[in-house]
C-alpha cells in the first residue's frame, strides 16, 4: 500500500494582536516574532480603525506568517481580538498585546501545561516591563475581593529574583498575553464586546473558570511589556472605562450580599475619593468621564449569572 500523506500533529497557534495608531510599535513586536522557535504558528494583526501606515510597513518588513485584518472602526480590545479570532485557524489562540516583545521559546513553554493538565484552558507567561526588564509586571493574580472589586498582579514592581518561578493555577489571565484553547471558546465563549477596554480579561477569566477550566501561570514563558502604550498613563478615556467596567464587571459576576457591600463601599468611599481627586486640581474631563461611566451602568442591564458562581478559591494556591 502506498505511503499516505504525513499529517502534522503539531498544534497550530494563532497569534492575534491589535494595532491602533501604533504601526512602529506593532512592527517591533512582529520583528521579535522572528526569533520564535515554535515550528507552526500564524499571526493575525487586526488594524483596529487605525489610519496609520501599518499595511505598508508589514509589506516592507516581509514578516512571515502575517495576515492583516482591516477594521473600519475601533472595536476596542474585546472586539478587536474577537475579530482576529474569526480569521484564525489555530488549535490555540495567543492573544498578545502589540506593545510586547516575545522570547524565543515562548510558545513551546506556554503549551506545556495543556499537555500535562486536561482542565487547563488558558496559560499566561511571566511578564516583565520592557523598559525595566528585571522588574515583574505579572506572575499570576491575587484573588479578587467581591466587596471592593479589586485585584492585583502577583509580583508587581518586584525585581525578578526567581521568587515566582513555580508554575501553577492562578485567579485571572493577563490581557497582555494569554494562550487560550479552542475548547474554551466552545464552552465559555469569547471576550465580551461590551467591555471594549479594561476588565474584559477578568470577566472572561471568571466565565472560563465557571465553565470548569483552570487558568495557569507558566513562569518559564516570558514576555516584555511596554505598559499603557495604547491609551497612555492617564487620560479621560482610561478613567471612563476603568470606572464603567469595574461596576459592569461586578454587576455581571457578583450577586447578593457581596454585591450590596460592594455598592456601599464604592458609592460611599471609592467614588467620593475619585471625585475629590479630580476636583482639587480641577480636571473637568475626568469628572465628566466618571459621570458618563456611572450613567452608562444605569442604562444597561446584565444577564443573569451562570448557575455556577464565580470561584472563590484556586486549588494549589
Tab-separated table of C-alpha atoms in Angstrom:
chain	number	residue	atom	x	y	z
A	1	UNK	CA	0.000	0.000	0.000
A	2	UNK	CA	1.347	3.432	-0.903
A	3	UNK	CA	2.504	5.549	1.992
A	4	UNK	CA	-0.153	8.096	2.926
A	5	UNK	CA	0.456	11.791	3.254
A	6	UNK	CA	2.007	12.672	6.596
A	7	UNK	CA	-0.339	14.598	8.895
A	8	UNK	CA	1.312	17.289	11.007
A	9	UNK	CA	0.060	16.789	14.573
A	10	UNK	CA	1.910	19.826	15.915
A	11	UNK	CA	-0.795	22.207	17.199
A	12	UNK	CA	-1.252	25.374	15.174
A	13	UNK	CA	-1.058	28.520	17.291
A	14	UNK	CA	-2.804	31.666	16.063
A	15	UNK	CA	-1.061	34.736	17.479
A	16	UNK	CA	-3.568	37.610	17.486
A	17	UNK	CA	-2.608	41.219	18.085
A	18	UNK	CA	-4.339	44.590	17.672
A	19	UNK	CA	-2.918	47.774	16.192
A	20	UNK	CA	-4.374	51.188	16.945
A	21	UNK	CA	-2.258	54.024	15.533
A	22	UNK	CA	0.979	52.324	16.631
A	23	UNK	CA	2.446	50.888	13.442
A	24	UNK	CA	6.037	51.217	14.642
A	25	UNK	CA	5.281	49.556	17.991
A	26	UNK	CA	3.345	46.749	16.313
A	27	UNK	CA	6.183	46.087	13.866
A	28	UNK	CA	8.663	45.987	16.763
A	29	UNK	CA	6.596	43.130	18.181
A	30	UNK	CA	6.409	41.430	14.779
A	31	UNK	CA	10.165	41.783	14.452
A	32	UNK	CA	10.599	39.952	17.750
A	33	UNK	CA	8.485	37.037	16.499
A	34	UNK	CA	11.254	36.196	14.009
A	35	UNK	CA	13.090	34.662	16.972
A	36	UNK	CA	10.252	32.258	17.860
A	37	UNK	CA	11.417	28.648	17.651
A	38	UNK	CA	7.975	27.032	17.624
A	39	UNK	CA	7.504	25.446	14.187
A	40	UNK	CA	3.813	26.076	13.479
A	41	UNK	CA	2.123	29.402	14.064
A	42	UNK	CA	0.284	32.134	12.197
A	43	UNK	CA	-0.035	35.825	13.062
A	44	UNK	CA	-3.271	37.776	12.740
A	45	UNK	CA	-2.876	41.561	13.001
A	46	UNK	CA	-6.123	43.482	13.411
A	47	UNK	CA	-5.782	47.094	12.270
A	48	UNK	CA	-8.413	48.464	14.618
A	49	UNK	CA	-9.936	51.516	12.928
A	50	UNK	CA	-6.424	52.897	12.563
A	51	UNK	CA	-5.332	55.168	9.730
A	52	UNK	CA	-1.569	54.697	10.084
A	53	UNK	CA	0.834	53.092	7.617
A	54	UNK	CA	0.780	49.614	9.153
A	55	UNK	CA	-0.036	47.797	5.903
A	56	UNK	CA	2.911	49.379	4.112
A	57	UNK	CA	5.271	48.618	6.983
A	58	UNK	CA	4.188	44.977	7.120
A	59	UNK	CA	4.675	44.646	3.379
A	60	UNK	CA	8.100	46.294	3.505
A	61	UNK	CA	9.139	44.234	6.521
A	62	UNK	CA	8.254	40.947	4.824
A	63	UNK	CA	7.064	39.479	8.125
A	64	UNK	CA	6.382	35.751	7.916
A	65	UNK	CA	3.047	34.127	8.761
A	66	UNK	CA	1.200	37.503	8.975
A	67	UNK	CA	-2.407	38.099	7.915
A	68	UNK	CA	-3.617	41.703	8.171
A	69	UNK	CA	-7.304	42.190	9.016
A	70	UNK	CA	-8.665	45.695	8.495
A	71	UNK	CA	-11.495	47.044	10.646
A	72	UNK	CA	-13.076	50.328	9.591
A	73	UNK	CA	-13.870	51.171	13.221
A	74	UNK	CA	-12.083	50.877	16.533
A	75	UNK	CA	-13.609	47.773	18.128
A	76	UNK	CA	-11.600	48.053	21.343
A	77	UNK	CA	-9.574	45.276	22.936
A	78	UNK	CA	-12.518	42.889	23.184
A	79	UNK	CA	-13.970	43.415	19.726
A	80	UNK	CA	-10.590	43.579	18.028
A	81	UNK	CA	-9.472	40.264	19.477
A	82	UNK	CA	-12.818	38.671	18.639
A	83	UNK	CA	-12.435	39.831	15.042
A	84	UNK	CA	-8.950	38.329	14.957
A	85	UNK	CA	-10.263	35.032	16.329
A	86	UNK	CA	-12.798	34.915	13.489
A	87	UNK	CA	-9.903	34.955	10.989
A	88	UNK	CA	-7.725	32.470	12.898
A	89	UNK	CA	-7.280	28.782	12.127
A	90	UNK	CA	-5.381	27.677	15.218
A	91	UNK	CA	-5.888	24.954	17.766
A	92	UNK	CA	-4.851	27.624	20.266
A	93	UNK	CA	-5.301	31.390	20.204
A	94	UNK	CA	-2.482	33.517	21.628
A	95	UNK	CA	-3.861	36.969	22.419
A	96	UNK	CA	-0.818	39.235	22.599
A	97	UNK	CA	-0.588	42.985	23.054
A	98	UNK	CA	1.129	44.773	20.211
A	99	UNK	CA	3.361	46.596	22.725
A	100	UNK	CA	5.204	43.438	23.792
A	101	UNK	CA	8.438	41.703	22.861
A	102	UNK	CA	8.483	37.898	22.778
A	103	UNK	CA	11.268	35.467	23.704
A	104	UNK	CA	12.355	32.510	21.519
A	105	UNK	CA	10.849	29.504	23.349
A	106	UNK	CA	7.689	31.324	24.459
A	107	UNK	CA	5.143	29.236	22.552
A	108	UNK	CA	6.653	25.857	23.451
A	109	UNK	CA	6.617	26.767	27.131
A	110	UNK	CA	3.033	28.019	27.022
A	111	UNK	CA	1.836	24.735	25.541
A	112	UNK	CA	3.353	22.524	28.261
A	113	UNK	CA	0.570	22.913	30.882
A	114	UNK	CA	-2.088	21.964	28.311
A	115	UNK	CA	-0.413	18.603	27.755
A	116	UNK	CA	0.017	17.966	31.487
A	117	UNK	CA	-3.360	19.013	32.854
A	118	UNK	CA	-6.572	18.365	30.892
A	119	UNK	CA	-8.560	21.049	32.727
A	120	UNK	CA	-6.193	23.884	31.764
A	121	UNK	CA	-7.915	26.293	29.388
A	122	UNK	CA	-5.642	29.349	29.484
A	123	UNK	CA	-1.902	29.746	30.082
A	124	UNK	CA	-0.146	33.065	30.716
A	125	UNK	CA	3.580	33.800	30.743
A	126	UNK	CA	5.589	35.750	33.252
A	127	UNK	CA	5.537	39.410	32.206
A	128	UNK	CA	8.311	41.889	32.877
A	129	UNK	CA	8.413	45.579	31.998
A	130	UNK	CA	10.127	46.329	28.712
A	131	UNK	CA	11.875	49.467	29.953
A	132	UNK	CA	12.862	47.827	33.246
A	133	UNK	CA	13.491	44.261	32.090
A	134	UNK	CA	14.272	42.798	35.522
A	135	UNK	CA	11.040	44.122	37.115
A	136	UNK	CA	7.926	41.940	37.207
A	137	UNK	CA	4.543	43.105	35.976
A	138	UNK	CA	2.694	39.792	36.241
A	139	UNK	CA	3.356	36.448	37.891
A	140	UNK	CA	-0.276	35.431	38.296
A	141	UNK	CA	-3.116	37.252	40.035
A	142	UNK	CA	-4.232	37.550	43.642
A	143	UNK	CA	-7.893	36.752	44.414
A	144	UNK	CA	-10.425	39.421	43.590
A	145	UNK	CA	-12.324	40.921	46.517
A	146	UNK	CA	-16.047	40.578	45.948
A	147	UNK	CA	-16.514	43.551	48.288
A	148	UNK	CA	-14.216	46.096	46.583
A	149	UNK	CA	-13.900	44.766	43.022
A	150	UNK	CA	-10.120	44.936	43.260
A	151	UNK	CA	-7.331	42.514	42.494
A	152	UNK	CA	-3.668	42.989	41.679
A	153	UNK	CA	-0.908	41.116	39.945
A	154	UNK	CA	1.417	38.916	41.974
A	155	UNK	CA	4.970	40.250	41.949
A	156	UNK	CA	4.009	43.650	40.561
A	157	UNK	CA	7.011	46.034	40.618
A	158	UNK	CA	9.271	43.481	42.319
A	159	UNK	CA	12.749	42.632	40.966
A	160	UNK	CA	12.670	39.159	39.459
A	161	UNK	CA	14.925	37.018	41.635
A	162	UNK	CA	13.190	33.752	40.828
A	163	UNK	CA	10.741	34.100	43.716
A	164	UNK	CA	7.781	33.394	41.398
A	165	UNK	CA	9.268	30.612	39.298
A	166	UNK	CA	6.762	27.995	40.450
A	167	UNK	CA	4.112	27.290	37.806
A	168	UNK	CA	0.538	26.686	38.824
A	169	UNK	CA	-3.113	27.747	38.691
A	170	UNK	CA	-3.902	31.399	39.171
A	171	UNK	CA	-7.001	33.514	39.537
A	172	UNK	CA	-7.049	35.533	36.340
A	173	UNK	CA	-5.342	35.714	32.980
A	174	UNK	CA	-3.447	38.829	31.944
A	175	UNK	CA	-4.812	40.534	28.847
A	176	UNK	CA	-1.347	41.358	27.533
A	177	UNK	CA	-0.543	37.699	26.831
A	178	UNK	CA	-2.815	34.675	27.132
A	179	UNK	CA	-2.801	31.379	25.243
A	180	UNK	CA	-6.371	30.062	25.017
A	181	UNK	CA	-7.513	26.661	23.806
A	182	UNK	CA	-10.186	26.353	21.139
A	183	UNK	CA	-12.226	24.303	23.615
A	184	UNK	CA	-12.517	27.373	25.860
A	185	UNK	CA	-14.265	29.285	23.107
A	186	UNK	CA	-16.658	26.389	22.548
A	187	UNK	CA	-17.660	26.153	26.212
A	188	UNK	CA	-17.146	29.627	27.657
A	189	UNK	CA	-17.441	31.885	24.623
A	190	UNK	CA	-15.050	34.666	23.687
A	191	UNK	CA	-14.388	38.109	25.124
A	192	UNK	CA	-17.478	40.207	25.744
A	193	UNK	CA	-17.587	43.180	23.372
A	194	UNK	CA	-19.451	45.312	25.916
A	195	UNK	CA	-16.245	45.930	27.880
A	196	UNK	CA	-14.356	47.467	24.934
A	197	UNK	CA	-11.309	48.207	27.112
A	198	UNK	CA	-10.254	47.143	30.644
A	199	UNK	CA	-11.688	44.404	32.894
A	200	UNK	CA	-12.529	42.315	29.827
A	201	UNK	CA	-9.945	39.651	30.636
A	202	UNK	CA	-11.140	39.482	34.260
A	203	UNK	CA	-14.717	38.946	33.111
A	204	UNK	CA	-13.586	36.342	30.572
A	205	UNK	CA	-11.446	34.615	33.201
A	206	UNK	CA	-14.438	34.383	35.540
A	207	UNK	CA	-16.558	32.814	32.798
A	208	UNK	CA	-13.764	30.450	31.792
A	209	UNK	CA	-13.398	29.207	35.344
A	210	UNK	CA	-17.166	28.847	35.757
A	211	UNK	CA	-17.017	26.604	32.680
A	212	UNK	CA	-14.647	24.284	34.575
A	213	UNK	CA	-11.246	25.351	33.233
A	214	UNK	CA	-8.088	26.294	35.118
A	215	UNK	CA	-6.092	29.415	34.313
A	216	UNK	CA	-2.396	28.635	34.583
A	217	UNK	CA	0.723	30.728	35.158
A	218	UNK	CA	3.827	29.473	33.344
A	219	UNK	CA	6.984	31.277	34.543
A	220	UNK	CA	9.263	29.527	32.042
A	221	UNK	CA	7.486	31.526	29.332
A	222	UNK	CA	8.469	35.198	29.293
A	223	UNK	CA	7.482	38.399	27.507
A	224	UNK	CA	8.393	42.053	27.956
A	225	UNK	CA	5.605	44.645	28.028
A	226	UNK	CA	5.562	48.356	27.267
A	227	UNK	CA	2.676	49.142	29.599
A	228	UNK	CA	-0.071	51.616	28.604
A	229	UNK	CA	1.311	52.378	25.154
A	230	UNK	CA	-2.187	52.439	23.619
A	231	UNK	CA	-4.025	54.864	25.919
A	232	UNK	CA	-1.237	56.437	27.972
A	233	UNK	CA	-0.680	56.514	31.693
A	234	UNK	CA	-3.721	58.658	32.489
A	235	UNK	CA	-6.446	60.236	30.360
A	236	UNK	CA	-10.200	60.669	30.323
A	237	UNK	CA	-10.810	57.545	28.234
A	238	UNK	CA	-8.887	55.422	30.736
A	239	UNK	CA	-10.818	56.946	33.652
A	240	UNK	CA	-14.116	56.315	31.850
A	241	UNK	CA	-13.521	52.656	31.018
A	242	UNK	CA	-11.911	51.809	34.367
A	243	UNK	CA	-14.885	53.305	36.193
A	244	UNK	CA	-17.548	51.929	33.873
A	245	UNK	CA	-16.140	48.434	33.619
A	246	UNK	CA	-15.348	47.986	37.296
A	247	UNK	CA	-19.052	48.455	38.002
A	248	UNK	CA	-20.041	46.383	34.957
A	249	UNK	CA	-17.741	43.510	35.940
A	250	UNK	CA	-19.096	43.375	39.482
A	251	UNK	CA	-22.709	43.507	38.301
A	252	UNK	CA	-22.050	40.614	35.916
A	253	UNK	CA	-20.049	38.393	38.259
A	254	UNK	CA	-21.151	39.084	41.848
A	255	UNK	CA	-24.625	38.936	43.375
A	256	UNK	CA	-26.461	39.010	46.679
A	257	UNK	CA	-24.887	40.404	49.853
A	258	UNK	CA	-21.330	40.746	48.407
A	259	UNK	CA	-22.672	42.957	45.602
A	260	UNK	CA	-24.621	45.093	48.089
A	261	UNK	CA	-21.492	45.566	50.207
A	262	UNK	CA	-19.560	46.498	47.063
A	263	UNK	CA	-22.153	49.165	46.190
A	264	UNK	CA	-21.883	50.654	49.680
A	265	UNK	CA	-18.087	50.623	49.511
A	266	UNK	CA	-17.959	52.059	46.012
A	267	UNK	CA	-20.531	54.833	46.250
A	268	UNK	CA	-19.667	55.966	49.791
A	269	UNK	CA	-15.868	55.559	49.733
A	270	UNK	CA	-14.265	54.887	46.362
A	271	UNK	CA	-16.387	57.240	44.259
A	272	UNK	CA	-16.156	60.263	46.627
A	273	UNK	CA	-12.388	59.753	46.768
A	274	UNK	CA	-12.180	59.825	42.970
A	275	UNK	CA	-14.355	62.940	42.767
A	276	UNK	CA	-12.140	64.751	45.252
A	277	UNK	CA	-9.041	63.561	43.383
A	278	UNK	CA	-10.287	65.093	40.127
A	279	UNK	CA	-11.888	68.183	41.684
A	280	UNK	CA	-8.978	69.571	43.689
A	281	UNK	CA	-6.695	70.046	40.658
A	282	UNK	CA	-9.875	70.757	38.635
A	283	UNK	CA	-9.912	68.117	35.922
A	284	UNK	CA	-13.396	68.519	34.411
A	285	UNK	CA	-12.823	65.982	31.622
A	286	UNK	CA	-12.075	63.326	34.247
A	287	UNK	CA	-15.155	64.296	36.258
A	288	UNK	CA	-17.287	64.003	33.130
A	289	UNK	CA	-15.744	60.600	32.401
A	290	UNK	CA	-16.818	59.363	35.852
A	291	UNK	CA	-20.326	60.779	35.408
A	292	UNK	CA	-20.690	59.173	31.977
A	293	UNK	CA	-19.403	55.833	33.260
A	294	UNK	CA	-21.998	55.694	36.022
A	295	UNK	CA	-24.748	56.863	33.673
A	296	UNK	CA	-23.849	54.056	31.260
A	297	UNK	CA	-24.319	51.477	34.017
A	298	UNK	CA	-27.667	52.964	34.957
A	299	UNK	CA	-28.928	52.428	31.415
A	300	UNK	CA	-27.551	48.914	30.797
A	301	UNK	CA	-28.843	45.714	32.315
A	302	UNK	CA	-26.909	42.498	32.814
A	303	UNK	CA	-27.831	38.932	32.005
A	304	UNK	CA	-28.426	36.573	34.966
A	305	UNK	CA	-25.282	34.986	36.375
A	306	UNK	CA	-24.417	31.447	35.338
A	307	UNK	CA	-25.749	28.766	37.650
A	308	UNK	CA	-22.215	28.105	38.882
A	309	UNK	CA	-20.925	31.072	40.917
A	310	UNK	CA	-17.594	32.792	40.339
A	311	UNK	CA	-14.945	30.584	42.008
A	312	UNK	CA	-13.544	31.905	45.268
A	313	UNK	CA	-10.567	29.566	45.591
A	314	UNK	CA	-7.936	28.011	43.370
A	315	UNK	CA	-6.571	24.555	44.076
A	316	UNK	CA	-2.884	24.649	44.853
A	317	UNK	CA	-2.719	28.366	45.682
